[in-house]
Amino acid sequence: MTTPATTRTTPPPDAPAPGATGGVTDAPAPSRAASPATRRARRDGRARLLVSLASLVGGIGVWWVLCLLGFQLPTPAAVLSRGVELALSGALWTDTWASLRRVLAGFLLGVVAAVPVGFLMGWYAPVRAVLDPWIQFFRMIPPLAIIPLAIVLLGIDEGPRIFVIFLASFLANVVSTYQGVVSVDRTLINAARVLGAKDGTIFLRVVVPASTPFILVGMRIGLGAAWATVVAAELIAAQDGLGRSMQKAQLYYQIDTIFVGLVMIGLLGLAMDRLLLLAEKKLTGWQERR
């Protein structure tokens, strides 16, 4: 039997090459390398972190130098030792939680009350005309001056302390929110109206997002006011709290205990402020930053 000869056909010129699909060569996989802007942002972030750490170390160094020069200050090592002692005894955590609880209660109540009031003042001129004089009047009165009146009206329980913290937070947030609403670009509002948007849609889709940076700035200011107020509020008829512990330490000239309270307040306030900054970046990613 004769084996038939195998015929070899030449592929036409337009035939796909072996291993190709559909006449198109496989495209290389997209690169997963970070873009130049991302790499630059990471470098900038690392640089800022290093600068912040250097600033922290430098500040502690200046503190230590002042102690060596004879200033009546406890050394950082003495403050750290006293802080560890108070932490092990549990007194530091009790006082810290008492102050933190009061700050959170007054601050959050102030934000919840201030944001809708600020929106109403910014959106409706008659509401602004009625409330703005009162807001500015009470804003000129230090919240600490309200403490004696609050104690007389609300007693010596937690009520007056939380109330003055609420007042400090409310006044800072309401002014910032109101300013954010009135600062919204009128072109955006008019463009939304031309496209047929109703007032409710304009308010939710234009005014609220544009006012969010102002609200968050007001929250940061209100948080600082809340911490400043809680220390003074705890000096009067309080059984616990960082302010109360600092007052007792002052009576016995325990400067290291006073410094422990100051450091704890600073660390807690800084941590809460960083959280607000993180929320600002997440909620206002559309905003250009320097």
Coordinates of C-alpha atoms in Angstrom, one line a residue:
M1 CA 0.0 0.0 0.0
T2 CA 1.3 3.4 -0.9
T3 CA 1.2 6.1 1.8
P4 CA -0.4 9.2 0.4
A5 CA 1.9 12.1 0.3
T6 CA 1.3 14.8 2.9
T7 CA 0.4 18.1 1.3
R8 CA 1.8 21.2 2.9
T9 CA -0.3 24.2 2.4
T10 CA 1.1 27.7 2.8
P11 CA -1.0 30.0 4.9
P12 CA -2.4 33.0 3.1
P13 CA -0.5 36.3 3.8
D14 CA -3.3 37.6 6.0
A15 CA -3.6 34.5 8.2
P16 CA -2.9 35.0 11.9
A17 CA 0.5 33.9 13.2
P18 CA 0.6 30.8 15.4
G19 CA -0.4 31.6 18.9
A20 CA -2.3 34.6 17.9
T21 CA -6.0 35.0 18.3
G22 CA -8.2 36.6 15.7
G23 CA -5.2 38.0 13.8
V24 CA -4.3 40.3 16.7
T25 CA -1.2 39.7 18.8
D26 CA -1.8 39.5 22.6
A27 CA -1.5 42.9 24.2
P28 CA 1.0 43.0 27.1
A29 CA -0.6 43.1 30.5
P30 CA -1.2 46.6 31.8
S31 CA 1.5 47.8 34.2
R32 CA 0.4 47.9 37.9
A33 CA 3.1 50.4 38.8
A34 CA 1.9 53.5 40.6
S35 CA 1.5 56.7 38.6
P36 CA 4.0 59.5 39.0
A37 CA 1.4 61.6 40.9
T38 CA 0.8 58.7 43.3
R39 CA 4.5 58.2 43.9
R40 CA 4.9 61.9 44.4
A41 CA 2.1 62.0 46.9
R42 CA 3.6 59.1 48.8
R43 CA 7.0 60.8 48.9
D44 CA 5.4 64.0 50.2
G45 CA 3.5 62.0 52.8
R46 CA 6.7 60.3 54.1
A47 CA 8.5 63.7 54.1
R48 CA 5.7 65.3 56.2
L49 CA 5.8 62.3 58.6
L50 CA 9.5 62.6 59.0
V51 CA 9.2 66.4 59.6
S52 CA 6.5 65.8 62.2
L53 CA 8.6 63.3 64.0
A54 CA 11.6 65.6 63.9
S55 CA 9.5 68.4 65.3
L56 CA 8.3 66.1 68.1
V57 CA 11.8 65.1 69.1
G58 CA 13.0 68.7 68.8
G59 CA 10.2 69.9 71.1
I60 CA 11.1 67.3 73.7
G61 CA 14.7 68.3 73.4
V62 CA 13.8 72.0 74.0
W63 CA 11.8 70.9 77.0
W64 CA 14.8 69.0 78.4
V65 CA 17.1 71.9 77.8
L66 CA 14.8 74.3 79.7
C67 CA 14.9 71.9 82.6
L68 CA 18.7 71.8 82.6
L69 CA 18.8 75.6 82.5
G70 CA 17.0 75.8 85.8
F71 CA 13.4 76.3 84.9
Q72 CA 11.0 74.9 87.4
L73 CA 9.7 72.2 85.1
P74 CA 9.7 68.4 85.5
T75 CA 11.9 66.6 83.0
P76 CA 10.2 64.4 80.3
A77 CA 11.5 61.3 82.1
A78 CA 9.8 62.5 85.4
V79 CA 6.5 63.1 83.6
L80 CA 6.7 59.7 81.9
S81 CA 7.4 58.0 85.2
R82 CA 4.5 59.8 86.9
G83 CA 2.2 58.9 84.0
V84 CA 3.1 55.2 84.3
E85 CA 2.5 55.4 88.0
L86 CA -0.9 57.0 87.6
A87 CA -1.8 54.5 84.8
L88 CA -0.9 51.5 86.9
S89 CA -3.0 52.8 89.8
G90 CA -5.9 53.3 87.5
A91 CA -6.4 56.9 88.4
L92 CA -5.2 58.2 85.0
W93 CA -7.7 56.0 83.1
T94 CA -10.6 57.0 85.4
D95 CA -9.9 60.7 84.9
T96 CA -9.3 60.4 81.2
W97 CA -12.5 58.5 80.6
A98 CA -14.5 61.0 82.6
S99 CA -13.2 63.9 80.6
L100 CA -13.4 62.1 77.3
R101 CA -17.0 61.1 78.0
R102 CA -18.0 64.7 78.8
V103 CA -16.2 66.1 75.7
L104 CA -17.8 63.6 73.4
A105 CA -21.3 64.1 74.8
G106 CA -21.2 67.9 74.7
F107 CA -19.3 68.1 71.3
L108 CA -21.6 65.6 69.5
L109 CA -24.8 67.3 70.9
G110 CA -23.4 70.7 69.7
V111 CA -22.7 69.4 66.2
V112 CA -26.1 67.7 65.9
A113 CA -27.9 70.9 66.9
A114 CA -25.6 73.3 65.1
V115 CA -25.7 71.8 61.6
P116 CA -29.4 72.0 60.9
V117 CA -29.6 75.5 62.5
G118 CA -26.7 76.7 60.4
F119 CA -28.3 75.3 57.2
L120 CA -31.6 77.1 58.1
M121 CA -29.8 80.3 58.7
G122 CA -27.8 80.1 55.5
W123 CA -30.8 79.0 53.3
Y124 CA -33.6 81.1 54.6
A125 CA -33.0 84.9 55.1
P126 CA -35.8 85.3 57.6
V127 CA -34.4 82.6 59.9
R128 CA -31.0 84.3 59.6
A129 CA -32.5 87.6 60.6
V130 CA -34.1 86.1 63.7
L131 CA -31.2 83.9 64.9
D132 CA -28.0 85.7 63.9
P133 CA -28.1 88.4 66.5
W134 CA -28.6 85.9 69.3
I135 CA -25.9 83.6 67.9
Q136 CA -23.4 86.5 67.8
F137 CA -24.5 87.7 71.2
F138 CA -23.8 84.4 72.9
R139 CA -20.7 83.9 70.9
M140 CA -19.2 86.9 72.6
I141 CA -19.8 85.5 76.1
P142 CA -17.1 83.0 77.1
P143 CA -18.7 79.6 77.9
L144 CA -16.7 79.6 81.2
A145 CA -18.8 82.6 82.3
I146 CA -21.9 80.4 82.0
I147 CA -20.6 77.8 84.4
P148 CA -21.9 79.6 87.6
L149 CA -25.3 80.1 86.1
A150 CA -25.4 76.5 84.8
I151 CA -24.6 75.1 88.2
V152 CA -27.4 77.2 89.8
L153 CA -29.9 76.1 87.2
L154 CA -28.8 72.6 86.6
G155 CA -27.2 71.5 89.8
I156 CA -23.8 70.1 90.4
D157 CA -24.2 66.9 88.5
E158 CA -23.0 66.2 85.0
G159 CA -25.6 68.5 83.5
P160 CA -23.8 71.9 83.8
R161 CA -20.4 70.5 82.6
I162 CA -21.9 68.9 79.5
F163 CA -24.0 72.0 78.9
V164 CA -21.1 74.5 78.7
I165 CA -19.2 72.1 76.5
F166 CA -22.3 71.8 74.3
L167 CA -22.5 75.6 74.1
A168 CA -18.9 76.0 73.1
S169 CA -19.2 73.3 70.4
F170 CA -22.6 74.6 69.1
L171 CA -21.5 78.2 68.6
A172 CA -18.3 77.2 66.7
N173 CA -20.2 74.8 64.5
V174 CA -23.3 76.9 63.7
V175 CA -21.3 79.9 62.5
S176 CA -19.1 77.7 60.3
T177 CA -22.1 75.8 58.8
Y178 CA -23.9 79.0 58.2
Q179 CA -20.9 80.5 56.5
G180 CA -20.5 77.5 54.3
V181 CA -24.1 77.7 53.0
V182 CA -23.9 81.4 52.2
S183 CA -20.5 80.9 50.5
V184 CA -21.9 78.4 47.9
D185 CA -21.2 79.6 44.4
R186 CA -24.5 81.1 43.1
T187 CA -23.6 79.9 39.6
L188 CA -23.9 76.3 40.7
I189 CA -27.3 77.0 42.2
N190 CA -28.5 78.9 39.1
A191 CA -27.2 76.2 36.8
A192 CA -29.1 73.5 38.8
R193 CA -32.3 75.6 38.5
V194 CA -31.9 76.0 34.8
L195 CA -31.6 72.2 34.5
G196 CA -34.9 71.9 36.3
A197 CA -33.8 70.9 39.8
K198 CA -36.1 71.7 42.7
D199 CA -35.1 73.4 45.9
G200 CA -34.8 70.1 47.8
T201 CA -32.6 68.6 45.1
I202 CA -30.4 71.7 44.9
F203 CA -30.0 71.7 48.7
L204 CA -29.0 68.0 48.9
R205 CA -26.9 67.8 45.7
V206 CA -25.3 71.2 45.6
V207 CA -25.5 73.1 49.0
V208 CA -24.7 70.2 51.3
P209 CA -21.6 68.9 49.5
A210 CA -20.3 72.5 49.0
S211 CA -20.8 73.2 52.7
T212 CA -19.1 70.1 54.0
P213 CA -15.6 71.5 54.2
F214 CA -16.9 74.4 56.3
I215 CA -18.8 72.0 58.6
L216 CA -15.7 69.9 59.1
V217 CA -13.6 73.0 59.9
G218 CA -16.2 74.1 62.4
M219 CA -16.1 70.7 64.0
R220 CA -12.3 70.9 64.4
I221 CA -12.7 74.4 66.0
G222 CA -15.6 73.2 68.2
L223 CA -13.5 70.2 69.3
G224 CA -10.7 72.5 70.5
A225 CA -13.3 74.7 72.3
A226 CA -14.8 71.6 73.9
W227 CA -11.5 70.4 75.4
A228 CA -10.7 73.9 76.6
T229 CA -14.0 74.2 78.3
V230 CA -14.0 70.7 80.0
V231 CA -10.9 71.5 82.0
A232 CA -12.4 74.7 83.4
A233 CA -15.8 73.0 83.9
E234 CA -14.2 70.2 85.9
L235 CA -12.5 72.7 88.3
I236 CA -15.9 73.4 89.8
A237 CA -17.8 70.6 91.7
A238 CA -16.3 67.7 89.8
Q239 CA -15.3 64.4 91.5
D240 CA -13.1 63.2 88.6
G241 CA -11.6 64.2 85.3
L242 CA -8.3 65.5 84.1
G243 CA -9.1 69.0 85.0
R244 CA -10.0 68.0 88.6
S245 CA -6.8 65.9 88.9
M246 CA -4.7 68.9 87.7
Q247 CA -6.4 71.2 90.3
K248 CA -5.7 68.7 93.1
A249 CA -2.1 68.4 91.9
Q250 CA -1.7 72.2 92.0
L251 CA -2.7 72.3 95.6
Y252 CA 0.1 69.9 96.5
Y253 CA 2.6 71.4 94.0
Q254 CA 2.7 68.2 92.0
I255 CA 3.9 69.7 88.7
D256 CA 4.6 66.4 87.1
T257 CA 1.0 65.3 87.6
I258 CA -0.2 68.6 86.0
F259 CA 2.1 67.8 83.0
V260 CA 0.6 64.3 82.8
G261 CA -2.9 65.8 82.5
L262 CA -1.7 68.3 79.9
V263 CA -0.1 65.6 77.8
M264 CA -3.1 63.4 78.0
I265 CA -5.4 66.2 76.9
G266 CA -3.1 67.1 74.0
L267 CA -2.8 63.5 72.8
L268 CA -6.5 62.9 73.0
G269 CA -7.3 66.2 71.2
L270 CA -4.7 65.5 68.5
A271 CA -6.0 62.0 67.9
M272 CA -9.6 63.3 67.5
D273 CA -8.4 66.1 65.2
R274 CA -6.6 63.6 63.0
L275 CA -9.8 61.5 62.8
L276 CA -11.7 64.6 61.6
L277 CA -8.9 65.3 59.1
L278 CA -9.3 61.8 57.8
A279 CA -13.0 62.2 57.4
E280 CA -12.4 65.5 55.6
K281 CA -10.2 63.8 53.1
K282 CA -12.8 61.0 52.5
L283 CA -15.8 63.4 52.2
T284 CA -14.2 66.2 50.2
G285 CA -11.9 64.3 47.8
W286 CA -13.2 66.5 45.0
Q287 CA -11.6 69.6 46.6
E288 CA -8.2 70.7 45.4
R289 CA -5.6 70.8 48.1
R290 CA -2.1 72.3 48.4

